[in-house]
Amino acid sequence: MLTKEEQRDVHLPEHVVLNILCRLPLKSLIRFTCVSKRWRSVIISDPQFANSHFQLAASQLRRNVLISTHPILISKGTLGTTHTMLPSRFHSLDDDFSVRSLTFPSEPNRDIVVMGSCNGLVVFGKFYRHALVPLGQLYCDYYKTLGIWNPSTGFFRNIPSPSLQIGMIKLTDEKKERHMSCVYYGFGQVSASGDYKFVVIPNFGGFMEVQVFSVRTNCWKVVKAPYLSPYRLWSKQWGTYSNGAVHWVSHREPGIFEPSVYAFDLANEEFREMPLPVLSHNEDGMKMTQVRTPVLVGGCLCVMFQDFDECSEFWAMKEYGVPASWVKLFCFNVRDLPVVFAPFFSCYYWDPIFIAEDGTVVIKLHKKKELVRIKCHKEEKPVCTERYGLEEVPGFKCLFDASLYDETLVSVPE
């Protein structure tokens, strides 16, 4: 047995130490950053170590929900009621529904919108959703405070605001102001090159164009999208990343448009269209009103079909790009959970944050300002297993949003 003096003289080679560290949980590694400056530098700032840790932990990543709240102070005076937007706040909700506060790394941080997440990196921004482009102006400064953030490590990097000419095709000569009616966006990785790309698609009421930011080159460019129609709206602004592409699904317009999935391939920077599965519930008269693309833990593309106020079906594409591989996972009826949904049964009052193949669904309730976890079984009614609600503060109105992110050490070069 070694004496205390001999134990102090034993030093493991650094590559052995790093090999051990990269197999430890992220929470332990964050604690170990206080051991020494060298350990802190390796754990927080070394991209090679971060990638090794990510690859080894990929199948066991902790997936948390990022909660962003936007408090508004309501003041009543002699001149009327005023609404003052206060700094946004961020929290992380883990598997057991415990919550911890996060420090946002940028100021000012009012009205910050989370716009995408991939491998633990979160893209956020502040921009004008209904920007007005004055007569004769070819540029619109509707992006504000764009950046990339890793909530687990505090890593932060700014994204430069673009100066992209709009109206390239048809609106240059129009004698009127132009309104941006909607913005679609998404974020993901090109696995072959390791580059991350941020996609923004503004809809100016008469045309749509795809604007792509490459993290590696640190620049923006406009990509032609001949198949996009500004008159066929998509169900959600946030696109879902899966298999190297960002996905949106179109609204259903009975007798005019049937919904389909639009996938923007980040490597080729082009769109393709994919058919949705045939609903088994249609035989029973399901009147589909909403189609969403929530995140399926495990990486498969997933879609959720919603009836107006009753049934929701969840499907996964087991072999990406193969329509025949759509598989129904499970379904549930919101009226089987009145304690969760009542009185807001309509599908417009809630959104899925993510789902798992075992029937677990985490849902955001807009009106109630709650997150709930539901367990669905094929032959039984769904059960609510956890719930978390925002605390109401007198004199304040609070908006909130929620999105999925992974706990990783991943960062990107400055």
mmCIF file of C-alpha atoms in Angstrom:
data_model
loop_
_atom_site.group_PDB
_atom_site.id
_atom_site.type_symbol
_atom_site.label_atom_id
_atom_site.label_comp_id
_atom_site.label_asym_id
_atom_site.label_seq_id
_atom_site.Cartn_x
_atom_site.Cartn_y
_atom_site.Cartn_z
ATOM 1 C CA MET A 1 0.000 0.000 0.000
ATOM 2 C CA LEU A 2 1.356 3.438 -0.938
ATOM 3 C CA THR A 3 2.266 5.916 1.764
ATOM 4 C CA LYS A 4 0.740 9.421 1.722
ATOM 5 C CA GLU A 5 3.997 10.830 0.353
ATOM 6 C CA GLU A 6 4.065 8.229 -2.425
ATOM 7 C CA GLN A 7 0.406 8.915 -3.269
ATOM 8 C CA ARG A 8 1.171 12.621 -3.696
ATOM 9 C CA ASP A 9 3.962 11.764 -6.104
ATOM 10 C CA VAL A 10 1.701 9.689 -8.394
ATOM 11 C CA HIS A 11 0.705 11.649 -11.502
ATOM 12 C CA LEU A 12 -1.500 10.282 -14.258
ATOM 13 C CA PRO A 13 -0.569 11.319 -17.797
ATOM 14 C CA GLU A 14 -2.835 14.138 -19.024
ATOM 15 C CA HIS A 15 -4.291 12.093 -21.865
ATOM 16 C CA VAL A 16 -5.446 9.495 -19.301
ATOM 17 C CA VAL A 17 -7.018 12.211 -17.138
ATOM 18 C CA LEU A 18 -8.818 13.693 -20.155
ATOM 19 C CA ASN A 19 -10.000 10.245 -21.214
ATOM 20 C CA ILE A 20 -11.584 9.811 -17.789
ATOM 21 C CA LEU A 21 -13.070 13.303 -17.683
ATOM 22 C CA CYS A 22 -14.788 13.075 -21.049
ATOM 23 C CA ARG A 23 -16.777 10.085 -19.748
ATOM 24 C CA LEU A 24 -18.207 11.959 -16.765
ATOM 25 C CA PRO A 25 -21.639 13.649 -16.581
ATOM 26 C CA LEU A 26 -21.717 17.310 -17.527
ATOM 27 C CA LYS A 27 -22.901 18.386 -14.079
ATOM 28 C CA SER A 28 -19.786 16.815 -12.518
ATOM 29 C CA LEU A 29 -17.519 18.436 -15.099
ATOM 30 C CA ILE A 30 -18.938 21.880 -14.381
ATOM 31 C CA ARG A 31 -18.114 21.365 -10.695
ATOM 32 C CA PHE A 32 -14.583 20.257 -11.593
ATOM 33 C CA THR A 33 -13.834 23.541 -13.373
ATOM 34 C CA CYS A 34 -12.762 24.913 -9.982
ATOM 35 C CA VAL A 35 -10.030 22.256 -9.544
ATOM 36 C CA SER A 36 -7.468 24.207 -11.572
ATOM 37 C CA LYS A 37 -7.134 26.752 -14.353
ATOM 38 C CA ARG A 38 -6.033 23.971 -16.700
ATOM 39 C CA TRP A 39 -9.118 21.858 -15.995
ATOM 40 C CA ARG A 40 -11.376 24.876 -16.412
ATOM 41 C CA SER A 41 -9.744 25.740 -19.740
ATOM 42 C CA VAL A 42 -10.106 22.184 -21.032
ATOM 43 C CA ILE A 43 -13.708 21.658 -19.871
ATOM 44 C CA ILE A 44 -15.101 25.043 -20.905
ATOM 45 C CA SER A 45 -12.942 26.140 -23.838
ATOM 46 C CA ASP A 46 -11.409 23.113 -25.588
ATOM 47 C CA PRO A 47 -13.581 22.222 -28.635
ATOM 48 C CA GLN A 48 -11.835 18.874 -29.110
ATOM 49 C CA PHE A 49 -12.637 17.832 -25.535
ATOM 50 C CA ALA A 50 -16.233 19.100 -25.933
ATOM 51 C CA ASN A 51 -16.709 17.072 -29.129
ATOM 52 C CA SER A 52 -15.229 13.932 -27.522
ATOM 53 C CA HIS A 53 -17.552 14.325 -24.541
ATOM 54 C CA PHE A 54 -20.535 14.909 -26.853
ATOM 55 C CA GLN A 55 -19.813 11.816 -28.967
ATOM 56 C CA LEU A 56 -19.405 9.567 -25.917
ATOM 57 C CA ALA A 57 -22.506 10.953 -24.202
ATOM 58 C CA ALA A 58 -24.729 11.257 -27.298
ATOM 59 C CA SER A 59 -26.964 8.338 -26.341
ATOM 60 C CA GLN A 60 -27.293 9.483 -22.714
ATOM 61 C CA LEU A 61 -27.613 13.262 -23.036
ATOM 62 C CA ARG A 62 -29.726 15.071 -20.472
ATOM 63 C CA ARG A 63 -32.445 16.923 -22.334
ATOM 64 C CA ASN A 64 -33.778 19.921 -20.484
ATOM 65 C CA VAL A 65 -36.503 22.445 -21.226
ATOM 66 C CA LEU A 66 -35.349 26.043 -21.580
ATOM 67 C CA ILE A 67 -38.017 28.330 -20.134
ATOM 68 C CA SER A 68 -37.943 31.987 -21.159
ATOM 69 C CA THR A 69 -40.236 34.454 -19.414
ATOM 70 C CA HIS A 70 -40.895 38.044 -20.435
ATOM 71 C CA PRO A 71 -42.395 40.099 -17.564
ATOM 72 C CA ILE A 72 -44.387 43.238 -18.332
ATOM 73 C CA LEU A 73 -44.961 45.819 -15.597
ATOM 74 C CA ILE A 74 -48.493 47.237 -15.710
ATOM 75 C CA SER A 75 -48.768 50.740 -14.220
ATOM 76 C CA LYS A 76 -51.945 52.753 -13.893
ATOM 77 C CA GLY A 77 -51.730 56.521 -13.730
ATOM 78 C CA THR A 78 -53.714 59.655 -14.464
ATOM 79 C CA LEU A 79 -52.819 59.407 -18.148
ATOM 80 C CA GLY A 80 -53.891 55.784 -18.424
ATOM 81 C CA THR A 81 -52.252 52.359 -18.214
ATOM 82 C CA THR A 82 -48.653 51.878 -19.293
ATOM 83 C CA HIS A 83 -46.898 48.602 -20.083
ATOM 84 C CA THR A 84 -43.134 48.400 -19.478
ATOM 85 C CA MET A 85 -41.176 45.420 -20.803
ATOM 86 C CA LEU A 86 -38.674 44.170 -18.190
ATOM 87 C CA PRO A 87 -35.569 42.008 -18.834
ATOM 88 C CA SER A 88 -36.304 38.459 -19.944
ATOM 89 C CA ARG A 89 -35.555 35.646 -17.514
ATOM 90 C CA PHE A 90 -34.359 32.128 -18.272
ATOM 91 C CA HIS A 91 -34.695 28.867 -16.336
ATOM 92 C CA SER A 92 -33.871 25.235 -16.982
ATOM 93 C CA LEU A 93 -36.364 22.448 -16.259
ATOM 94 C CA ASP A 94 -34.757 19.000 -15.916
ATOM 95 C CA ASP A 95 -36.080 15.424 -16.012
ATOM 96 C CA ASP A 96 -37.534 15.482 -12.494
ATOM 97 C CA PHE A 97 -39.177 18.894 -13.145
ATOM 98 C CA SER A 98 -36.840 20.754 -10.800
ATOM 99 C CA VAL A 99 -35.996 24.281 -11.957
ATOM 100 C CA ARG A 100 -32.790 26.325 -11.778
ATOM 101 C CA SER A 101 -32.157 29.883 -12.828
ATOM 102 C CA LEU A 102 -29.848 30.675 -15.779
ATOM 103 C CA THR A 103 -27.784 33.803 -16.318
ATOM 104 C CA PHE A 104 -28.301 35.290 -19.753
ATOM 105 C CA PRO A 105 -24.961 36.596 -21.090
ATOM 106 C CA SER A 106 -26.065 39.636 -23.077
ATOM 107 C CA GLU A 107 -27.551 43.072 -22.424
ATOM 108 C CA PRO A 108 -30.063 44.410 -23.156
ATOM 109 C CA ASN A 109 -32.156 41.263 -22.987
ATOM 110 C CA ARG A 110 -35.754 42.415 -23.252
ATOM 111 C CA ASP A 111 -38.170 40.413 -25.399
ATOM 112 C CA ILE A 112 -35.567 37.811 -26.411
ATOM 113 C CA VAL A 113 -36.901 35.025 -28.646
ATOM 114 C CA VAL A 114 -35.353 31.540 -28.699
ATOM 115 C CA MET A 115 -35.123 30.676 -32.390
ATOM 116 C CA GLY A 116 -33.523 27.223 -32.520
ATOM 117 C CA SER A 117 -31.476 24.611 -30.678
ATOM 118 C CA CYS A 118 -28.955 21.964 -31.747
ATOM 119 C CA ASN A 119 -26.358 19.968 -29.774
ATOM 120 C CA GLY A 120 -26.770 22.175 -26.716
ATOM 121 C CA LEU A 121 -26.364 25.454 -28.621
ATOM 122 C CA VAL A 122 -29.323 27.848 -28.566
ATOM 123 C CA VAL A 123 -29.865 30.640 -31.098
ATOM 124 C CA PHE A 124 -31.724 33.658 -29.796
ATOM 125 C CA GLY A 125 -32.644 37.049 -31.168
ATOM 126 C CA LYS A 126 -34.724 40.139 -30.850
ATOM 127 C CA PHE A 127 -36.373 41.321 -34.030
ATOM 128 C CA TYR A 128 -39.451 43.035 -35.358
ATOM 129 C CA ARG A 129 -41.950 40.401 -36.427
ATOM 130 C CA HIS A 130 -44.099 42.969 -38.249
ATOM 131 C CA ALA A 131 -41.434 45.283 -39.614
ATOM 132 C CA LEU A 132 -42.367 48.085 -41.986
ATOM 133 C CA VAL A 133 -40.158 48.784 -44.997
ATOM 134 C CA PRO A 134 -40.618 52.430 -46.057
ATOM 135 C CA LEU A 135 -41.289 53.406 -49.632
ATOM 136 C CA GLY A 136 -38.151 53.195 -51.771
ATOM 137 C CA GLN A 137 -36.021 51.468 -49.105
ATOM 138 C CA LEU A 138 -34.434 48.168 -50.094
ATOM 139 C CA TYR A 139 -33.157 47.112 -46.683
ATOM 140 C CA CYS A 140 -34.957 46.308 -43.464
ATOM 141 C CA ASP A 141 -33.219 46.222 -40.090
ATOM 142 C CA TYR A 142 -35.565 43.745 -38.428
ATOM 143 C CA TYR A 143 -32.886 41.658 -36.685
ATOM 144 C CA LYS A 144 -31.678 42.673 -33.235
ATOM 145 C CA THR A 145 -29.329 41.066 -30.714
ATOM 146 C CA LEU A 146 -28.743 37.790 -32.557
ATOM 147 C CA GLY A 147 -26.469 35.306 -30.806
ATOM 148 C CA ILE A 148 -25.549 31.710 -29.952
ATOM 149 C CA TRP A 149 -25.632 30.578 -26.325
ATOM 150 C CA ASN A 150 -24.858 27.341 -24.488
ATOM 151 C CA PRO A 151 -26.982 27.518 -21.293
ATOM 152 C CA SER A 152 -24.971 24.679 -19.708
ATOM 153 C CA THR A 153 -21.547 26.385 -19.891
ATOM 154 C CA GLY A 154 -22.422 30.055 -20.434
ATOM 155 C CA PHE A 155 -20.664 30.132 -23.825
ATOM 156 C CA PHE A 156 -21.863 33.078 -25.901
ATOM 157 C CA ARG A 157 -21.139 34.416 -29.366
ATOM 158 C CA ASN A 158 -22.786 37.229 -31.290
ATOM 159 C CA ILE A 159 -24.228 36.704 -34.771
ATOM 160 C CA PRO A 160 -23.796 39.751 -37.007
ATOM 161 C CA SER A 161 -27.000 41.333 -38.244
ATOM 162 C CA PRO A 162 -27.366 40.966 -42.016
ATOM 163 C CA SER A 163 -27.676 43.787 -44.518
ATOM 164 C CA LEU A 164 -29.539 41.889 -47.163
ATOM 165 C CA GLN A 165 -31.467 43.503 -49.978
ATOM 166 C CA ILE A 166 -35.103 42.504 -49.926
ATOM 167 C CA GLY A 167 -37.580 42.535 -52.745
ATOM 168 C CA MET A 168 -34.996 41.154 -55.161
ATOM 169 C CA ILE A 169 -37.587 39.831 -57.580
ATOM 170 C CA LYS A 170 -40.727 41.889 -57.769
ATOM 171 C CA LEU A 171 -41.092 44.618 -55.174
ATOM 172 C CA THR A 172 -38.349 47.044 -56.189
ATOM 173 C CA ASP A 173 -40.660 49.154 -58.326
ATOM 174 C CA GLU A 174 -43.791 48.915 -56.194
ATOM 175 C CA LYS A 175 -45.082 52.261 -54.991
ATOM 176 C CA LYS A 176 -46.083 51.184 -51.517
ATOM 177 C CA GLU A 177 -44.700 50.292 -48.133
ATOM 178 C CA ARG A 178 -44.065 46.620 -47.446
ATOM 179 C CA HIS A 179 -44.952 44.777 -44.250
ATOM 180 C CA MET A 180 -43.191 41.660 -43.008
ATOM 181 C CA SER A 181 -46.171 39.540 -42.015
ATOM 182 C CA CYS A 182 -44.278 36.554 -40.579
ATOM 183 C CA VAL A 183 -40.796 35.112 -40.055
ATOM 184 C CA TYR A 184 -39.829 31.430 -40.089
ATOM 185 C CA TYR A 185 -36.509 30.285 -38.672
ATOM 186 C CA GLY A 186 -34.448 27.224 -37.745
ATOM 187 C CA PHE A 187 -30.981 26.126 -36.631
ATOM 188 C CA GLY A 188 -28.970 22.958 -37.142
ATOM 189 C CA GLN A 189 -25.687 21.303 -38.044
ATOM 190 C CA VAL A 190 -24.174 20.083 -41.310
ATOM 191 C CA SER A 191 -22.746 16.802 -40.039
ATOM 192 C CA ALA A 192 -20.271 16.319 -42.912
ATOM 193 C CA SER A 193 -18.494 19.630 -42.309
ATOM 194 C CA GLY A 194 -19.379 20.311 -38.677
ATOM 195 C CA ASP A 195 -20.680 23.762 -39.620
ATOM 196 C CA TYR A 196 -23.804 25.173 -37.974
ATOM 197 C CA LYS A 197 -26.325 27.161 -39.996
ATOM 198 C CA PHE A 198 -29.106 29.523 -38.988
ATOM 199 C CA VAL A 199 -32.000 29.893 -41.457
ATOM 200 C CA VAL A 200 -34.398 32.841 -41.540
ATOM 201 C CA ILE A 201 -37.320 33.097 -43.984
ATOM 202 C CA PRO A 202 -39.168 36.445 -43.850
ATOM 203 C CA ASN A 203 -42.564 36.677 -45.507
ATOM 204 C CA PHE A 204 -43.196 40.156 -46.897
ATOM 205 C CA GLY A 205 -46.705 39.472 -48.107
ATOM 206 C CA GLY A 206 -45.763 39.130 -51.763
ATOM 207 C CA PHE A 207 -42.643 37.004 -51.694
ATOM 208 C CA MET A 208 -40.467 34.840 -49.472
ATOM 209 C CA GLU A 209 -36.707 34.455 -49.508
ATOM 210 C CA VAL A 210 -34.324 32.214 -47.561
ATOM 211 C CA GLN A 211 -31.499 33.894 -45.661
ATOM 212 C CA VAL A 212 -28.754 31.566 -44.383
ATOM 213 C CA PHE A 213 -26.033 32.336 -41.843
ATOM 214 C CA SER A 214 -22.984 30.055 -41.696
ATOM 215 C CA VAL A 215 -21.299 29.983 -38.291
ATOM 216 C CA ARG A 216 -18.015 28.809 -39.818
ATOM 217 C CA THR A 217 -17.756 31.612 -42.402
ATOM 218 C CA ASN A 218 -19.528 34.159 -40.140
ATOM 219 C CA CYS A 219 -21.538 35.578 -43.022
ATOM 220 C CA TRP A 220 -25.058 35.664 -44.493
ATOM 221 C CA LYS A 221 -26.318 34.928 -47.970
ATOM 222 C CA VAL A 222 -29.654 34.734 -49.783
ATOM 223 C CA VAL A 223 -30.749 31.404 -51.257
ATOM 224 C CA LYS A 224 -33.358 31.124 -54.005
ATOM 225 C CA ALA A 225 -36.433 29.110 -53.080
ATOM 226 C CA PRO A 226 -38.622 28.808 -56.188
ATOM 227 C CA TYR A 227 -41.136 26.460 -54.592
ATOM 228 C CA LEU A 228 -42.074 28.664 -51.650
ATOM 229 C CA SER A 229 -45.424 30.397 -51.697
ATOM 230 C CA PRO A 230 -46.148 33.330 -49.359
ATOM 231 C CA TYR A 231 -49.842 32.436 -49.483
ATOM 232 C CA ARG A 232 -49.393 28.947 -48.023
ATOM 233 C CA LEU A 233 -48.580 29.549 -44.381
ATOM 234 C CA TRP A 234 -46.739 27.076 -42.169
ATOM 235 C CA SER A 235 -48.080 25.948 -38.816
ATOM 236 C CA LYS A 236 -45.153 27.181 -36.682
ATOM 237 C CA GLN A 237 -42.412 29.767 -37.048
ATOM 238 C CA TRP A 238 -39.797 27.548 -35.391
ATOM 239 C CA GLY A 239 -38.539 24.827 -37.735
ATOM 240 C CA THR A 240 -37.645 21.379 -36.344
ATOM 241 C CA TYR A 241 -34.095 20.120 -36.913
ATOM 242 C CA SER A 242 -33.665 16.448 -37.838
ATOM 243 C CA ASN A 243 -31.299 14.502 -40.108
ATOM 244 C CA GLY A 244 -29.386 17.550 -41.338
ATOM 245 C CA ALA A 245 -32.474 19.558 -42.324
ATOM 246 C CA VAL A 246 -34.903 22.059 -40.803
ATOM 247 C CA HIS A 247 -38.583 21.153 -41.178
ATOM 248 C CA TRP A 248 -41.858 23.031 -41.285
ATOM 249 C CA VAL A 249 -45.326 21.755 -42.112
ATOM 250 C CA SER A 250 -47.958 23.728 -43.995
ATOM 251 C CA HIS A 251 -51.459 24.528 -42.814
ATOM 252 C CA ARG A 252 -54.318 22.509 -44.193
ATOM 253 C CA GLU A 253 -56.749 24.374 -46.446
ATOM 254 C CA PRO A 254 -59.624 21.977 -47.251
ATOM 255 C CA GLY A 255 -60.209 21.776 -50.981
ATOM 256 C CA ILE A 256 -57.166 23.983 -51.714
ATOM 257 C CA PHE A 257 -54.023 22.704 -49.961
ATOM 258 C CA GLU A 258 -53.282 19.426 -48.265
ATOM 259 C CA PRO A 259 -50.466 19.761 -45.716
ATOM 260 C CA SER A 260 -46.979 18.460 -46.382
ATOM 261 C CA VAL A 261 -43.540 18.725 -44.793
ATOM 262 C CA TYR A 262 -41.067 21.256 -46.205
ATOM 263 C CA ALA A 263 -37.460 20.326 -45.419
ATOM 264 C CA PHE A 264 -34.558 22.741 -45.944
ATOM 265 C CA ASP A 265 -31.360 20.720 -46.391
ATOM 266 C CA LEU A 266 -28.579 22.617 -44.618
ATOM 267 C CA ALA A 267 -25.764 21.035 -46.660
ATOM 268 C CA ASN A 268 -27.262 21.621 -50.132
ATOM 269 C CA GLU A 269 -29.215 24.712 -49.056
ATOM 270 C CA GLU A 270 -32.337 23.701 -50.929
ATOM 271 C CA PHE A 271 -35.904 22.684 -50.150
ATOM 272 C CA ARG A 272 -37.610 19.373 -50.698
ATOM 273 C CA GLU A 273 -41.184 18.346 -50.006
ATOM 274 C CA MET A 274 -42.160 15.171 -48.169
ATOM 275 C CA PRO A 275 -45.629 13.625 -47.797
ATOM 276 C CA LEU A 276 -47.285 13.168 -44.430
ATOM 277 C CA PRO A 277 -48.584 9.793 -43.211
ATOM 278 C CA VAL A 278 -52.137 8.676 -43.870
ATOM 279 C CA LEU A 279 -54.089 9.043 -40.654
ATOM 280 C CA SER A 280 -55.587 5.866 -39.301
ATOM 281 C CA HIS A 281 -58.069 8.010 -37.372
ATOM 282 C CA ASN A 282 -59.455 9.498 -40.584
ATOM 283 C CA GLU A 283 -61.607 6.411 -40.974
ATOM 284 C CA ASP A 284 -63.452 7.558 -37.854
ATOM 285 C CA GLY A 285 -63.990 11.038 -39.214
ATOM 286 C CA MET A 286 -61.050 12.915 -37.705
ATOM 287 C CA LYS A 287 -61.250 16.549 -38.814
ATOM 288 C CA MET A 288 -57.594 17.508 -38.862
ATOM 289 C CA THR A 289 -57.042 21.170 -38.008
ATOM 290 C CA GLN A 290 -53.386 21.355 -36.961
ATOM 291 C CA VAL A 291 -50.174 19.549 -37.894
ATOM 292 C CA ARG A 292 -47.017 20.162 -35.867
ATOM 293 C CA THR A 293 -43.440 18.872 -35.937
ATOM 294 C CA PRO A 294 -42.404 18.431 -32.292
ATOM 295 C CA VAL A 295 -38.996 17.067 -31.284
ATOM 296 C CA LEU A 296 -38.808 13.300 -30.955
ATOM 297 C CA VAL A 297 -36.125 12.212 -28.503
ATOM 298 C CA GLY A 298 -33.988 9.873 -30.561
ATOM 299 C CA GLY A 299 -33.659 12.022 -33.666
ATOM 300 C CA CYS A 300 -36.458 10.760 -35.919
ATOM 301 C CA LEU A 301 -38.655 13.300 -37.650
ATOM 302 C CA CYS A 302 -42.004 13.382 -35.889
ATOM 303 C CA VAL A 303 -45.384 14.935 -36.666
ATOM 304 C CA MET A 304 -48.416 15.453 -34.513
ATOM 305 C CA PHE A 305 -51.929 15.681 -35.944
ATOM 306 C CA GLN A 306 -54.543 17.492 -33.883
ATOM 307 C CA ASP A 307 -58.301 17.405 -34.052
ATOM 308 C CA PHE A 308 -59.976 20.696 -33.145
ATOM 309 C CA ASP A 309 -60.633 19.751 -29.537
ATOM 310 C CA GLU A 310 -60.267 16.026 -29.006
ATOM 311 C CA CYS A 311 -57.685 13.640 -30.448
ATOM 312 C CA SER A 312 -53.953 13.986 -31.138
ATOM 313 C CA GLU A 313 -51.922 11.401 -33.028
ATOM 314 C CA PHE A 314 -48.109 11.172 -32.971
ATOM 315 C CA TRP A 315 -46.136 9.658 -35.853
ATOM 316 C CA ALA A 316 -42.409 9.118 -36.493
ATOM 317 C CA MET A 317 -40.516 8.617 -39.769
ATOM 318 C CA LYS A 318 -38.306 5.655 -38.892
ATOM 319 C CA GLU A 319 -36.242 5.827 -42.101
ATOM 320 C CA TYR A 320 -35.672 9.441 -43.033
ATOM 321 C CA GLY A 321 -36.974 10.439 -46.458
ATOM 322 C CA VAL A 322 -38.929 7.192 -46.938
ATOM 323 C CA PRO A 323 -42.709 7.890 -46.822
ATOM 324 C CA ALA A 324 -43.511 4.221 -46.225
ATOM 325 C CA SER A 325 -41.581 4.319 -42.931
ATOM 326 C CA TRP A 326 -44.086 6.553 -41.100
ATOM 327 C CA VAL A 327 -45.136 4.701 -37.927
ATOM 328 C CA LYS A 328 -47.894 5.703 -35.525
ATOM 329 C CA LEU A 329 -46.475 5.925 -31.994
ATOM 330 C CA PHE A 330 -49.526 6.684 -29.869
ATOM 331 C CA CYS A 331 -52.505 9.004 -29.491
ATOM 332 C CA PHE A 332 -54.485 10.602 -26.707
ATOM 333 C CA ASN A 333 -57.667 12.541 -26.178
ATOM 334 C CA VAL A 334 -57.375 15.820 -24.247
ATOM 335 C CA ARG A 335 -60.828 15.280 -22.712
ATOM 336 C CA ASP A 336 -59.381 12.280 -20.876
ATOM 337 C CA LEU A 337 -57.266 14.775 -18.883
ATOM 338 C CA PRO A 338 -59.670 17.518 -17.773
ATOM 339 C CA VAL A 339 -57.486 18.271 -14.729
ATOM 340 C CA VAL A 340 -54.749 19.383 -17.158
ATOM 341 C CA PHE A 341 -56.559 20.926 -20.110
ATOM 342 C CA ALA A 342 -59.961 22.183 -18.877
ATOM 343 C CA PRO A 343 -61.410 24.574 -19.829
ATOM 344 C CA PHE A 344 -58.965 25.108 -22.733
ATOM 345 C CA PHE A 345 -59.367 21.871 -24.693
ATOM 346 C CA SER A 346 -58.766 23.416 -28.113
ATOM 347 C CA CYS A 347 -55.469 22.571 -29.798
ATOM 348 C CA TYR A 348 -54.770 26.306 -30.123
ATOM 349 C CA TYR A 349 -54.162 26.537 -26.358
ATOM 350 C CA TRP A 350 -51.274 24.055 -26.064
ATOM 351 C CA ASP A 351 -48.135 22.862 -27.845
ATOM 352 C CA PRO A 352 -45.903 19.780 -27.483
ATOM 353 C CA ILE A 353 -42.318 20.586 -26.482
ATOM 354 C CA PHE A 354 -40.966 17.099 -27.106
ATOM 355 C CA ILE A 355 -42.075 13.471 -27.159
ATOM 356 C CA ALA A 356 -40.463 10.074 -26.565
ATOM 357 C CA GLU A 357 -41.273 6.692 -28.059
ATOM 358 C CA ASP A 358 -42.343 5.359 -24.673
ATOM 359 C CA GLY A 359 -45.349 7.683 -24.789
ATOM 360 C CA THR A 360 -43.954 10.564 -22.747
ATOM 361 C CA VAL A 361 -45.058 14.025 -23.893
ATOM 362 C CA VAL A 362 -44.055 17.373 -22.377
ATOM 363 C CA ILE A 363 -46.668 20.019 -23.186
ATOM 364 C CA LYS A 364 -46.813 23.783 -22.828
ATOM 365 C CA LEU A 365 -50.189 25.208 -21.777
ATOM 366 C CA HIS A 366 -50.402 28.780 -23.072
ATOM 367 C CA LYS A 367 -53.290 30.138 -21.018
ATOM 368 C CA LYS A 368 -52.383 28.404 -17.761
ATOM 369 C CA LYS A 369 -48.654 29.176 -18.175
ATOM 370 C CA GLU A 370 -47.732 25.612 -17.249
ATOM 371 C CA LEU A 371 -45.536 22.769 -18.434
ATOM 372 C CA VAL A 372 -46.901 19.265 -17.899
ATOM 373 C CA ARG A 373 -45.551 15.796 -18.547
ATOM 374 C CA ILE A 374 -48.040 13.225 -19.760
ATOM 375 C CA LYS A 375 -47.559 9.484 -20.040
ATOM 376 C CA CYS A 376 -49.591 7.834 -22.812
ATOM 377 C CA HIS A 377 -50.369 4.129 -23.037
ATOM 378 C CA LYS A 378 -51.935 2.495 -26.079
ATOM 379 C CA GLU A 379 -54.794 0.822 -24.276
ATOM 380 C CA GLU A 380 -55.212 3.177 -21.308
ATOM 381 C CA LYS A 381 -56.070 6.797 -20.695
ATOM 382 C CA PRO A 382 -53.140 9.238 -20.453
ATOM 383 C CA VAL A 383 -51.778 10.168 -17.029
ATOM 384 C CA CYS A 384 -50.252 13.477 -15.909
ATOM 385 C CA THR A 385 -47.022 12.651 -14.034
ATOM 386 C CA GLU A 386 -45.465 16.106 -13.483
ATOM 387 C CA ARG A 387 -46.422 19.754 -13.808
ATOM 388 C CA TYR A 388 -44.710 23.103 -13.358
ATOM 389 C CA GLY A 389 -46.421 26.487 -13.347
ATOM 390 C CA LEU A 390 -45.161 30.048 -13.484
ATOM 391 C CA GLU A 391 -45.848 32.079 -10.376
ATOM 392 C CA GLU A 392 -48.191 34.993 -10.932
ATOM 393 C CA VAL A 393 -46.934 38.319 -9.544
ATOM 394 C CA PRO A 394 -49.530 41.068 -8.839
ATOM 395 C CA GLY A 395 -49.072 44.072 -11.118
ATOM 396 C CA PHE A 396 -47.215 42.048 -13.750
ATOM 397 C CA LYS A 397 -48.219 40.276 -16.905
ATOM 398 C CA CYS A 398 -45.859 37.513 -17.960
ATOM 399 C CA LEU A 399 -45.351 35.948 -21.384
ATOM 400 C CA PHE A 400 -43.433 32.695 -21.558
ATOM 401 C CA ASP A 401 -42.037 30.187 -23.998
ATOM 402 C CA ALA A 402 -40.355 26.793 -23.732
ATOM 403 C CA SER A 403 -38.009 24.777 -25.946
ATOM 404 C CA LEU A 404 -35.856 21.659 -25.709
ATOM 405 C CA TYR A 405 -32.072 21.758 -25.424
ATOM 406 C CA ASP A 406 -29.320 19.239 -24.630
ATOM 407 C CA GLU A 407 -26.793 19.565 -21.814
ATOM 408 C CA THR A 408 -23.421 19.633 -23.605
ATOM 409 C CA LEU A 409 -20.044 21.379 -23.577
ATOM 410 C CA VAL A 410 -20.284 22.246 -27.282
ATOM 411 C CA SER A 411 -19.171 25.683 -28.447
ATOM 412 C CA VAL A 412 -18.264 27.218 -31.805
ATOM 413 C CA PRO A 413 -15.161 29.275 -32.738
ATOM 414 C CA GLU A 414 -15.359 33.036 -32.440
#
